[in-house]
N, CA, C and O atoms as a MOPAC input file, in Angstrom:
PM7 MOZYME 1SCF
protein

 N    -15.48800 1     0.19200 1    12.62400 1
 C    -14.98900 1    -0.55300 1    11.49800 1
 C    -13.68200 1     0.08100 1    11.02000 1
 O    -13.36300 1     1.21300 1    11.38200 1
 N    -13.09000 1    -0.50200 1    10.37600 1
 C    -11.73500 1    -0.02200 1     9.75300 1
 C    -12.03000 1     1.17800 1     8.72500 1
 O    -13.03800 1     1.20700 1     8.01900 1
 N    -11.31900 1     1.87900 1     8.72500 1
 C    -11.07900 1     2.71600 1     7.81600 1
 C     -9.78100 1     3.22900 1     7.58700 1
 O     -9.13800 1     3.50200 1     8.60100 1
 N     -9.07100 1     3.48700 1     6.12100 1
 C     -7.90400 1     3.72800 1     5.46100 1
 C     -8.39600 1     4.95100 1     4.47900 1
 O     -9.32200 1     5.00600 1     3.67000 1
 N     -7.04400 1     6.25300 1     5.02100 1
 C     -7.25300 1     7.07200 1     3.79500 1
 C     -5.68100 1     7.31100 1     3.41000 1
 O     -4.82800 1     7.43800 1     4.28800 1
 N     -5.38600 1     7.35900 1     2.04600 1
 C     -4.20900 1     7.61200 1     1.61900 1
 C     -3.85100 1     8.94000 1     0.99700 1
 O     -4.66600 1     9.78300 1     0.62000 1
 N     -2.85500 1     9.00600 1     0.95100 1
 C     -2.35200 1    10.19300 1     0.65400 1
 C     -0.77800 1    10.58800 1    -0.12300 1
 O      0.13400 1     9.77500 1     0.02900 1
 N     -0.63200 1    11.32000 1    -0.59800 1
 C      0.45600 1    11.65900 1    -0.87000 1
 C      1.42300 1    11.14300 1    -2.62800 1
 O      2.60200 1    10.90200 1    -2.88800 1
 N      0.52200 1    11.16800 1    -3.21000 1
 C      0.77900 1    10.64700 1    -4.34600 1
 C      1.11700 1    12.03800 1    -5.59500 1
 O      0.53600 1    13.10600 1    -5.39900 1
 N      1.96100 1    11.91800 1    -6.68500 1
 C      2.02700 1    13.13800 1    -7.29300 1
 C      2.65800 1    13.10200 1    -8.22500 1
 O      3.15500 1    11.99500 1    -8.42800 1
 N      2.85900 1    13.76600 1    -8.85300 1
 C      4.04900 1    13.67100 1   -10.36100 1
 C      5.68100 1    13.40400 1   -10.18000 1
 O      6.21100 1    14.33200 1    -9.57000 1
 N      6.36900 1    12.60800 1   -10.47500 1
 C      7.15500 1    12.83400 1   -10.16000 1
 C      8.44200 1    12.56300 1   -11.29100 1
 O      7.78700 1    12.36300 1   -12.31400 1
 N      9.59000 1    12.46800 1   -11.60700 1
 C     10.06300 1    11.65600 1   -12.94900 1
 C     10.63800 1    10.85100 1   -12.49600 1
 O     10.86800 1    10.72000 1   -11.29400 1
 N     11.07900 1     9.96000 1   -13.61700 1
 C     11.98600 1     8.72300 1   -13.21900 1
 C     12.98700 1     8.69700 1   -12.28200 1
 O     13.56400 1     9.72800 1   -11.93600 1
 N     13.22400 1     7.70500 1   -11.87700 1
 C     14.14200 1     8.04300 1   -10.86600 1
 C     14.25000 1     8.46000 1    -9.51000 1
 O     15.15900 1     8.37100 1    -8.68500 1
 N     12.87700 1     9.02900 1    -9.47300 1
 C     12.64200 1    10.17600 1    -8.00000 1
 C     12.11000 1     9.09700 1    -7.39000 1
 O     12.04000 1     7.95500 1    -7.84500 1
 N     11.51700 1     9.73500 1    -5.72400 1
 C     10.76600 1     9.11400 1    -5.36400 1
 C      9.69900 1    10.10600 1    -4.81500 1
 O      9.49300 1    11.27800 1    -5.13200 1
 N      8.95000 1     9.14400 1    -3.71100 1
 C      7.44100 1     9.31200 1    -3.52700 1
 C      7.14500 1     8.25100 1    -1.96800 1
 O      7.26200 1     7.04600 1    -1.74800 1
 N      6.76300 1     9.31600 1    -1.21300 1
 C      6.33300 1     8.21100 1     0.00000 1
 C      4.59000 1     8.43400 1     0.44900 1
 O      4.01600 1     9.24300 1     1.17800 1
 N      4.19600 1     7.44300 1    -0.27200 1
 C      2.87800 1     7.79400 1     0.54100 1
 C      2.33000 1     6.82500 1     1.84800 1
 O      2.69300 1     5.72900 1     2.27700 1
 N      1.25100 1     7.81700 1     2.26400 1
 C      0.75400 1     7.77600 1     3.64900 1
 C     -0.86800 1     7.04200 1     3.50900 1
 O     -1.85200 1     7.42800 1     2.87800 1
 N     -0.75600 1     6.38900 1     3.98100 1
 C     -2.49000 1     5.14300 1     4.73500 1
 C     -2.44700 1     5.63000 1     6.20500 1
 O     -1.57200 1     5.30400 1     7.00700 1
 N     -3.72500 1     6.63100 1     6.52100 1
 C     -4.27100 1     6.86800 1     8.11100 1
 C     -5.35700 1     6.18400 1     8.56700 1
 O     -6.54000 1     6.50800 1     8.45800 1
 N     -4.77900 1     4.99200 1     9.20500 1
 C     -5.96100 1     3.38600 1     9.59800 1
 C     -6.50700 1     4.16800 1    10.60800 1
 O     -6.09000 1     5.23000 1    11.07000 1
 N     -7.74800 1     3.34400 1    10.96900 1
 C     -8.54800 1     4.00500 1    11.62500 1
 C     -9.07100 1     2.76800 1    12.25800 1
 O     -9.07400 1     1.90600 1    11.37900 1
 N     -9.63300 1     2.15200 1    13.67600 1
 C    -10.62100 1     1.44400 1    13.89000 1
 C    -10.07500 1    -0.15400 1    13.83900 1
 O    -10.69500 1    -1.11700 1    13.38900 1
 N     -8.85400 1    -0.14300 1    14.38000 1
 C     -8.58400 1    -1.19800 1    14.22400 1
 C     -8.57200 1    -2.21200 1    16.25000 1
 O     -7.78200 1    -2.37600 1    17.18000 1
 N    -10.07500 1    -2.59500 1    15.86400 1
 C     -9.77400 1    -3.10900 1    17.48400 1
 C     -9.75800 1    -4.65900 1    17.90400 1
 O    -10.33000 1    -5.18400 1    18.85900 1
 N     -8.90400 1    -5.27100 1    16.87700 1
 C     -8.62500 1    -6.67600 1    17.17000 1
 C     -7.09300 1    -6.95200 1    16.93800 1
 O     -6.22700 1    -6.29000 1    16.36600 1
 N     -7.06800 1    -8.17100 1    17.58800 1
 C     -5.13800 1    -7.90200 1    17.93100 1
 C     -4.29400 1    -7.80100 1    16.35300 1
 O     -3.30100 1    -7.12300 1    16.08800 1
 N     -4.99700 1    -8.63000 1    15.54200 1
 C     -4.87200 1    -8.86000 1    14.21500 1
 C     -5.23000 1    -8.15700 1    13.06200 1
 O     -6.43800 1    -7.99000 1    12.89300 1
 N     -4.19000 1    -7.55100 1    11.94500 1
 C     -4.56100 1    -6.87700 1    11.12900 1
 C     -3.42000 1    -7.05500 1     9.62900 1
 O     -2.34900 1    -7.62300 1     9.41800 1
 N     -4.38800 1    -6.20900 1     8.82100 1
 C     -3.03600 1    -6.68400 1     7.44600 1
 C     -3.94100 1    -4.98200 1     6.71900 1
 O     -5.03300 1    -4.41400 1     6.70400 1
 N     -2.82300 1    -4.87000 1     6.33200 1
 C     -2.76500 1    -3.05500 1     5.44000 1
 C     -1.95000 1    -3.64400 1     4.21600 1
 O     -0.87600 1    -4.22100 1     4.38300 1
 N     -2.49600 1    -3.47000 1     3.05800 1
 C     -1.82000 1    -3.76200 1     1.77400 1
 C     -2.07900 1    -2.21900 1     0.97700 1
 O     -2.93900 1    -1.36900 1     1.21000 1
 N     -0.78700 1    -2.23800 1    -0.21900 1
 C     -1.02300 1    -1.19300 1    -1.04200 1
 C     -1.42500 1    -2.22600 1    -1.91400 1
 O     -1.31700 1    -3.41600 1    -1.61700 1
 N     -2.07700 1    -1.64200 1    -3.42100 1
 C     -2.37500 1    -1.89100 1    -4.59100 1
 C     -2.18700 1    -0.97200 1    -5.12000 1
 O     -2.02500 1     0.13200 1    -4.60100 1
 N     -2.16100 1    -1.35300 1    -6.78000 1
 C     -2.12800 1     0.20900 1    -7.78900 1
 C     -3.09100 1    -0.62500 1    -8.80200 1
 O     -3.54700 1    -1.75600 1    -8.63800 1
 N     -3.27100 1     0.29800 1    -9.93600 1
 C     -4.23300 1    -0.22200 1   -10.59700 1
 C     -3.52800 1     1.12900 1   -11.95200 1
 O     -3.51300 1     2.35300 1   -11.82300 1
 N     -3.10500 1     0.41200 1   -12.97000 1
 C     -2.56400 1     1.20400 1   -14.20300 1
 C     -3.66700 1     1.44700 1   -15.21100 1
 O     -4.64000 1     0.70100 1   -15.10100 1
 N     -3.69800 1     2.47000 1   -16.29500 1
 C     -4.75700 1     2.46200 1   -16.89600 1
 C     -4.88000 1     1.23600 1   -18.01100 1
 O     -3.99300 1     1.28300 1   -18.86300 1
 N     -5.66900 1     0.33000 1   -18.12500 1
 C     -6.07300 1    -0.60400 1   -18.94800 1
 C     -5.63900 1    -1.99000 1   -18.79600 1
 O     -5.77500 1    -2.97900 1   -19.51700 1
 N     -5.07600 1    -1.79500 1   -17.65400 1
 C     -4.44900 1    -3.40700 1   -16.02800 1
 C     -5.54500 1    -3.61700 1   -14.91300 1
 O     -6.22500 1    -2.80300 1   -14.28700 1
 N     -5.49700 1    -4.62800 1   -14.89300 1
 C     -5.55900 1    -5.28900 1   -13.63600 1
 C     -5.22400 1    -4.83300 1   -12.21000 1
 O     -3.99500 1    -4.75500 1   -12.19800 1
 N     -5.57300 1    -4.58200 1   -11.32000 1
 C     -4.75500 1    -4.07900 1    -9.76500 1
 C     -4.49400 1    -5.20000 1    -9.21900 1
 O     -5.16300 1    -6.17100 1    -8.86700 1
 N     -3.45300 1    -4.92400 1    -9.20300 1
 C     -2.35900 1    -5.71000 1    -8.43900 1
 C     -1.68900 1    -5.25400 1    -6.89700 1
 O     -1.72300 1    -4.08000 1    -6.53000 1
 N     -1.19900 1    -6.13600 1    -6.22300 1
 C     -0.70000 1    -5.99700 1    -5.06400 1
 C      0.62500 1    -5.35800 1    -5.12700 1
 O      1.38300 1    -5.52100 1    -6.08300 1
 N      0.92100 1    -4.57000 1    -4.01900 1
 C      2.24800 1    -4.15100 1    -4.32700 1
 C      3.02900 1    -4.55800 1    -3.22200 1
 O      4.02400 1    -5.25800 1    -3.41200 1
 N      2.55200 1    -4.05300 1    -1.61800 1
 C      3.25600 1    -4.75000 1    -0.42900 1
 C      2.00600 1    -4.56600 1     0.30400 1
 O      1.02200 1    -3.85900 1     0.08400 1
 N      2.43900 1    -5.76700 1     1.66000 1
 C      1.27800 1    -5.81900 1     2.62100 1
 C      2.30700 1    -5.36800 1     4.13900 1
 O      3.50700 1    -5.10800 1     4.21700 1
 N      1.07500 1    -5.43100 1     5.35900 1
 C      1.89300 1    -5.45200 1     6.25100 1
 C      1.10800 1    -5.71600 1     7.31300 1
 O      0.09300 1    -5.10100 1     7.63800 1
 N      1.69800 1    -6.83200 1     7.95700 1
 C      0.63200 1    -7.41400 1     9.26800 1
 C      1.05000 1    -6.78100 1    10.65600 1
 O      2.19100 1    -6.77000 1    11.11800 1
 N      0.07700 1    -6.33500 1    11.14700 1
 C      0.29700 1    -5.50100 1    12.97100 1
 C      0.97900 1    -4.12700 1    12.54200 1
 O      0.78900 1    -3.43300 1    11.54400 1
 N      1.81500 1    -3.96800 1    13.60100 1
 C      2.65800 1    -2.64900 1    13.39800 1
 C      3.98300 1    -3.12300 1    13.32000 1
 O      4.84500 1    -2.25100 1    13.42800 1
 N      4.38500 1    -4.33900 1    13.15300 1
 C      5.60500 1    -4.25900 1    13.32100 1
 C      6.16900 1    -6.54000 1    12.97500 1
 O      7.01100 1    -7.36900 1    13.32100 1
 N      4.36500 1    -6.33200 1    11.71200 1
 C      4.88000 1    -8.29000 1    11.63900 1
 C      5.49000 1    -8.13100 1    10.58100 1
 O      6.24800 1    -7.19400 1    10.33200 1
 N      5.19300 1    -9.09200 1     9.82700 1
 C      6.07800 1    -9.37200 1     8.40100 1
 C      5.04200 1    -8.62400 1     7.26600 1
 O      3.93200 1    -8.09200 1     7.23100 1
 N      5.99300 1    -8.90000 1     6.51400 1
 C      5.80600 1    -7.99700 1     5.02000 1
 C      5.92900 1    -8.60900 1     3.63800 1
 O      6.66800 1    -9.59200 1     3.57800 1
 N      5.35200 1    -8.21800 1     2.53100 1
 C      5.43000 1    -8.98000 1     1.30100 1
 C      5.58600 1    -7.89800 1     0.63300 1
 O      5.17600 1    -6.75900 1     0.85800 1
 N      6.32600 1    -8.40500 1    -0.36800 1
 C      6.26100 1    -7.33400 1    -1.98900 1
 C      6.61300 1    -7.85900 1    -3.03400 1
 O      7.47800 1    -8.72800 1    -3.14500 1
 N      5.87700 1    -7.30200 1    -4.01500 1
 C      5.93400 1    -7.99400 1    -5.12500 1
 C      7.00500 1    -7.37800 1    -5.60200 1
 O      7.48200 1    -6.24900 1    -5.49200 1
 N      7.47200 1    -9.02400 1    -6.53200 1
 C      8.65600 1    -8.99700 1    -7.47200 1
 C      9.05400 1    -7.48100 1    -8.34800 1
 O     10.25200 1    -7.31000 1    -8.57400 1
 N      8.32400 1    -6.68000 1    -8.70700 1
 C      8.43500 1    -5.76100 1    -9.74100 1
 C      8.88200 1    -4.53500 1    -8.40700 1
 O      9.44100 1    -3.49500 1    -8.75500 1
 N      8.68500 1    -4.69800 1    -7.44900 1
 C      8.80100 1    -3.65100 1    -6.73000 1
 C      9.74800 1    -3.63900 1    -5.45400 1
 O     10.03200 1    -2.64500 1    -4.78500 1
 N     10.22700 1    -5.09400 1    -5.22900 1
 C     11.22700 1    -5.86500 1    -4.56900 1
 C     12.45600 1    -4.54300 1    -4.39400 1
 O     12.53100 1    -3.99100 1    -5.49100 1
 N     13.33400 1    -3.94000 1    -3.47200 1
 C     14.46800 1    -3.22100 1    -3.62600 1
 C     14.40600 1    -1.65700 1    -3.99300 1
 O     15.33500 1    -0.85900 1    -4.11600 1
 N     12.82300 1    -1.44100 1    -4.14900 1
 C     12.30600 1    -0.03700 1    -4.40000 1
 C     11.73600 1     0.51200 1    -3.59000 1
 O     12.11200 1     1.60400 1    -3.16300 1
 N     10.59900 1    -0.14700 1    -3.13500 1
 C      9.49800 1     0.04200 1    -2.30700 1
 C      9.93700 1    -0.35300 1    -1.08000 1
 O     10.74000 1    -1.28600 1    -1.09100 1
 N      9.58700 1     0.16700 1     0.12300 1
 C      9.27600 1    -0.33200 1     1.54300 1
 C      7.97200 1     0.34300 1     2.24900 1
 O      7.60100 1     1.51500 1     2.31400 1
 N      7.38100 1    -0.98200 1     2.79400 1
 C      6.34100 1    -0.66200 1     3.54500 1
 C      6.92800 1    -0.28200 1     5.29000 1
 O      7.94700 1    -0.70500 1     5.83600 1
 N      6.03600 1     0.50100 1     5.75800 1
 C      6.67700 1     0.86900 1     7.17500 1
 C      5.38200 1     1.13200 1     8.36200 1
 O      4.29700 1     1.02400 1     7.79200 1
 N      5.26000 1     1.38900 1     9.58100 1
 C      4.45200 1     2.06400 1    10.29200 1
 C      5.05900 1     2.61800 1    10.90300 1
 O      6.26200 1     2.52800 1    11.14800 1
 N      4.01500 1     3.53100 1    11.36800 1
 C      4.23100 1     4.29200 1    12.40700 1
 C      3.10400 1     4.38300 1    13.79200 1
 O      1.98600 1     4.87200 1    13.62500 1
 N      3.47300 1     3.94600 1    14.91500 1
 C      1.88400 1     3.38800 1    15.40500 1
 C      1.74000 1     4.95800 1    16.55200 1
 O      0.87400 1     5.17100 1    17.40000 1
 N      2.33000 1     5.39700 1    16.35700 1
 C      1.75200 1     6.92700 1    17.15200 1
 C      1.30000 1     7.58400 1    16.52900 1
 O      0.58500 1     8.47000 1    16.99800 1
 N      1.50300 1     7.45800 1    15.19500 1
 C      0.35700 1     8.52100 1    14.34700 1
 C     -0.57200 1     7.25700 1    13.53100 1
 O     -1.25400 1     7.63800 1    12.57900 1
 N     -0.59900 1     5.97600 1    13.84300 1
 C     -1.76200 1     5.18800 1    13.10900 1
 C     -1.54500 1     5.57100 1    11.84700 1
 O     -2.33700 1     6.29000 1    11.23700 1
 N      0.04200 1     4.91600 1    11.12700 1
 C     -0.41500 1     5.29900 1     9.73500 1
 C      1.22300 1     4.06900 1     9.10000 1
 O      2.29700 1     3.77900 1     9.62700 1
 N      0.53200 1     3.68400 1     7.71900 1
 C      1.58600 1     3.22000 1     6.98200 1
 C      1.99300 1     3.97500 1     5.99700 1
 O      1.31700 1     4.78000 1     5.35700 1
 N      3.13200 1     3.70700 1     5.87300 1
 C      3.82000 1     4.29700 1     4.92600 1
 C      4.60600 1     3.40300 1     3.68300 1
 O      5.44800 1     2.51500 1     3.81700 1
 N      4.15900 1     3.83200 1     2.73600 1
 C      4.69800 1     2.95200 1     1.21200 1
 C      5.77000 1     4.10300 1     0.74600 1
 O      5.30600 1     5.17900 1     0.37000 1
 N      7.51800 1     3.86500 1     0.76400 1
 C      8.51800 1     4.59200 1     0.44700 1
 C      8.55900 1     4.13400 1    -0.80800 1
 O      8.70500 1     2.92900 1    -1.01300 1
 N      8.43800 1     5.02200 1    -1.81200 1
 C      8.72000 1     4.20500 1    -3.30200 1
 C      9.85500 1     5.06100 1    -4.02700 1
 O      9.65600 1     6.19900 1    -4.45300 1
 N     11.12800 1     4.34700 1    -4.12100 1
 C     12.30900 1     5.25100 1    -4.17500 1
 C     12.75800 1     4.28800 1    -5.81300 1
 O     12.48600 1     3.10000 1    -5.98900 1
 N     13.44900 1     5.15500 1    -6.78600 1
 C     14.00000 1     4.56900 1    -8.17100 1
 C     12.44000 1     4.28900 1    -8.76400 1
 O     12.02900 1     3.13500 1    -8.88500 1
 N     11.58200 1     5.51000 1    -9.13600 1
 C     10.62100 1     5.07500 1    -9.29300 1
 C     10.50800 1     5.08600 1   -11.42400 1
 O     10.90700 1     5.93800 1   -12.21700 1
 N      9.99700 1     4.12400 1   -11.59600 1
 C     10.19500 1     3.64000 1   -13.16800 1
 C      8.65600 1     4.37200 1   -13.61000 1
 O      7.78100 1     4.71400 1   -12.81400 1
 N      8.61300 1     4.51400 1   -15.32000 1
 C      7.37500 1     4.80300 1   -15.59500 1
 C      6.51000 1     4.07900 1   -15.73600 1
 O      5.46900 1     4.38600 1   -16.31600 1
 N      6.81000 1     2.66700 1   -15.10900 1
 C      5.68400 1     1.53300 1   -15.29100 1
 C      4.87600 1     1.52000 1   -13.34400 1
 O      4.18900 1     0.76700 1   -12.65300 1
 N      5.34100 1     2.44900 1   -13.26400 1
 C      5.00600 1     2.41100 1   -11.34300 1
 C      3.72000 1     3.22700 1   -11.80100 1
 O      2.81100 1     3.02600 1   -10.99500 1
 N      3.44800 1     3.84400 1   -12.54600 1
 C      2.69000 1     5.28100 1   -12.58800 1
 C      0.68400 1     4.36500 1   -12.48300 1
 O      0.09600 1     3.78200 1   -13.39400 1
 N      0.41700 1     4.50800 1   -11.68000 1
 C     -1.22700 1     4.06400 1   -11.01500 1
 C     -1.87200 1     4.52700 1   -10.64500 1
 O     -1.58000 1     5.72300 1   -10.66500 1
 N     -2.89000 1     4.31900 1   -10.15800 1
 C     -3.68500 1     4.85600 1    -8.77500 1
 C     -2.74200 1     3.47000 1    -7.88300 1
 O     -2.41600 1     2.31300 1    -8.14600 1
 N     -2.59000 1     4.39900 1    -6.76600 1
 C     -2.34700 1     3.52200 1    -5.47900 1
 C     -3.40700 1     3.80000 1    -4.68200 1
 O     -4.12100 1     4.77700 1    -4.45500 1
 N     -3.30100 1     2.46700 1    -4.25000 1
 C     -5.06200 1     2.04100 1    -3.03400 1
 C     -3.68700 1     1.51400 1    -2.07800 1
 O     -2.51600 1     1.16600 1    -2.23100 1
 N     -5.10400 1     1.80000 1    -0.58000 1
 C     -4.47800 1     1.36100 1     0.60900 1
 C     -5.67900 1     0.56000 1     1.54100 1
 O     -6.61400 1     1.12900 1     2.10400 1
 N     -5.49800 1    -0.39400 1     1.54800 1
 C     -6.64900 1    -1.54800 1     1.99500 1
 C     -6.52400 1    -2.06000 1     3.11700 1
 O     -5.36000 1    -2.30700 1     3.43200 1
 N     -7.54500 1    -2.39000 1     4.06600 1
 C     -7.46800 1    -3.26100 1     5.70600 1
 C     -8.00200 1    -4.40600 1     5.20400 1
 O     -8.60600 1    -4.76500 1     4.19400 1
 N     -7.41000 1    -5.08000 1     6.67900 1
 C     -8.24600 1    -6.07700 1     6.72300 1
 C     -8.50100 1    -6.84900 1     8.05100 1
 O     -7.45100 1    -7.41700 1     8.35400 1
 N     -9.46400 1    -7.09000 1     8.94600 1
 C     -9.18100 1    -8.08000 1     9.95400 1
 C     -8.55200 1    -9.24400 1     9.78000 1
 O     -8.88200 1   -10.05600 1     8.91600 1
 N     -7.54500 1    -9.41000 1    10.64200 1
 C     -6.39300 1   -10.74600 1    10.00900 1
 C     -5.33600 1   -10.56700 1     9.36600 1
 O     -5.09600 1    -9.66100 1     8.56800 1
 N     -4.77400 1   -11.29300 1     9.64300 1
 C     -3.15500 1   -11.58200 1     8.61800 1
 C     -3.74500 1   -12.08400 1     7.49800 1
 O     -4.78700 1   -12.72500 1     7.36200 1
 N     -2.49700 1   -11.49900 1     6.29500 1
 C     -3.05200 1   -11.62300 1     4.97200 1
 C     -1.06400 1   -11.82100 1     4.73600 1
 O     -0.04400 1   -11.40700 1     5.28700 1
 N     -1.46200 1   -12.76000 1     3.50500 1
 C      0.06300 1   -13.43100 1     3.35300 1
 C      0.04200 1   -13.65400 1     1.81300 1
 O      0.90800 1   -14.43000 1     1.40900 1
 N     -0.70700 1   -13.16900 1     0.97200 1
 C     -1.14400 1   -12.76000 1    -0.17400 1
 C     -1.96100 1   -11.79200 1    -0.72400 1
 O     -2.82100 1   -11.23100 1    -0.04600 1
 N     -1.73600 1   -11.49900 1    -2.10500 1
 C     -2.29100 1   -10.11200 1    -2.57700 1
 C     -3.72800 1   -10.16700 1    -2.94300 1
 O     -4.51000 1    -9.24400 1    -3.17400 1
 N     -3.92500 1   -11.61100 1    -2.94500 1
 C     -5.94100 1   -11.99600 1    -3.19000 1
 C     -6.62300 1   -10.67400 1    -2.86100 1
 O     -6.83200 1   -10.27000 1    -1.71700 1
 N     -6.87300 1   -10.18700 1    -3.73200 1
 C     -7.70500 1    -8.96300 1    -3.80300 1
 C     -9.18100 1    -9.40700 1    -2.95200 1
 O     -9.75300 1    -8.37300 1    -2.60900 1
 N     -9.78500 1   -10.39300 1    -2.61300 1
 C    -10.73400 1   -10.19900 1    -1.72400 1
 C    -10.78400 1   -10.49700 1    -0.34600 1
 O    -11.82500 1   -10.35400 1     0.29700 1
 N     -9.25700 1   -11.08200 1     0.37500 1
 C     -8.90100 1   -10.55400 1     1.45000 1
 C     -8.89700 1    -9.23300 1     1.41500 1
 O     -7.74000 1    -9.05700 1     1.79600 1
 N     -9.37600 1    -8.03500 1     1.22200 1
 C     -9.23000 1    -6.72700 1     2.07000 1
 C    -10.67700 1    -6.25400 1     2.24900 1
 O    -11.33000 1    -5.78200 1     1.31800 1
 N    -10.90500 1    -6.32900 1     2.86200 1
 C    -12.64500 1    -5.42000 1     2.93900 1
 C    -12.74800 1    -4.01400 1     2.86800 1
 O    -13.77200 1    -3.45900 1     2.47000 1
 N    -11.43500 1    -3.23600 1     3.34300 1
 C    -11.94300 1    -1.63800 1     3.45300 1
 C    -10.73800 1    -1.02700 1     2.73600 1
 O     -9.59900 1    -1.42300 1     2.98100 1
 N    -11.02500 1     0.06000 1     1.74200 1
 C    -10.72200 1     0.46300 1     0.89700 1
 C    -10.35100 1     2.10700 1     0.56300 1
 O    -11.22600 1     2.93100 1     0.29700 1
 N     -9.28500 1     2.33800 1     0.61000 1
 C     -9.63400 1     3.91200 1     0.39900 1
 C    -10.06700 1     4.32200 1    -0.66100 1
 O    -10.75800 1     3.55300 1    -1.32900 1
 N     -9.79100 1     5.68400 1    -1.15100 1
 C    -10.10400 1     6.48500 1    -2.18100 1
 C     -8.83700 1     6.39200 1    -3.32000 1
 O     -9.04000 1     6.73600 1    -4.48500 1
 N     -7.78100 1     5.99400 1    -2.95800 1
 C     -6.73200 1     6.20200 1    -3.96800 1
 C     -6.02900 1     7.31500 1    -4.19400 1
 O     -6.62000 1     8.37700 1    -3.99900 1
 N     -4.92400 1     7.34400 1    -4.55300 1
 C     -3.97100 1     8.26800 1    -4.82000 1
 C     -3.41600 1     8.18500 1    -6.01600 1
 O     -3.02800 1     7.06900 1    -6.36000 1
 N     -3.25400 1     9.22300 1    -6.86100 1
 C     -2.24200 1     8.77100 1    -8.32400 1
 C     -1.02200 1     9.43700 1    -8.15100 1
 O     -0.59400 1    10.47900 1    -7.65400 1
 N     -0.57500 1     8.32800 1    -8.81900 1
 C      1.01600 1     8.25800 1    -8.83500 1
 C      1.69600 1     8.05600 1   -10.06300 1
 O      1.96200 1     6.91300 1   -10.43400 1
 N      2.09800 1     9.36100 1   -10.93400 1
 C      2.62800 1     9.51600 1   -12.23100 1
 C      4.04800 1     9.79700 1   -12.42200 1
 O      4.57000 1    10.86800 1   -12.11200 1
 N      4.71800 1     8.70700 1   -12.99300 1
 C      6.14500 1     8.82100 1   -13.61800 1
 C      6.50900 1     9.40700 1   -14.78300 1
 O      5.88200 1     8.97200 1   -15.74900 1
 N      6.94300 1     9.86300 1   -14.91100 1
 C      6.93100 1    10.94000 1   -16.34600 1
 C      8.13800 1    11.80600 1   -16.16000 1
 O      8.51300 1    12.36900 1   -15.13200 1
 N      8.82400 1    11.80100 1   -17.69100 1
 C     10.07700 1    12.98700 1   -18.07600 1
 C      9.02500 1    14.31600 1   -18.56000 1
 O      9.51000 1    15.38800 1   -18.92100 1

């Protein structure tokens, strides 16, 4: 079965950035979709970017459009979320989610497998 663990999340201040790491695991159908989410304290989790195969298309949301890039890397089985000009409204837990299939929206119940999360704090 799929499995996603993330990593790399940390304090950082405005402005800086932050690249974290999703190590997929178990992916044995031709088709796949890896999304980040964050989840702020007393919000909703929301989608941030997705990414189908190793190398299909990509989504990101408006708030994160020109900041963020999603990426892979398929020799080490892992995505990468670059989050560069980072604001204090970025500051979450970031989740890193599978899914069998292309996913072309942030519908939180397209993803079945789920990591543990990472926090990610903006702060002077």
């Amino acid at each position: 079965q799929l499995q996603v663990v993330e990593s790399g999340g940390g304090l950082v201040q405005p402005g800086g950035s932050l690249r974290l790491s999703c190590a997929a695991s178990g992916f044995n159908l031709d088709t796949w979709a890896i999304g980040w989410f964050r989840q702020a304290p007393g919000k909703e989790r929301e989608g941030v970017s997705i990414i189908n195969n190793w190398g299909g298309s990509t989504m990101y949301a408006d708030s994160v459009k020109g900041r963020f890039t999603i990426s892979t890397d398929r020799a080490k089985n892992t995505v990468y979320l670059q989050m560069n000009n980072l604001k204090t409204e970025d500051t979450a837990v970031y989740f890193c989610a599978a899914t069998n299939g292309n996913v072309y929206d942030f519908r939180i119940p397209n993803f079945d497998y789920w990591g543990q999360g990472t926090q990610v704090t903006v702060s002077s």
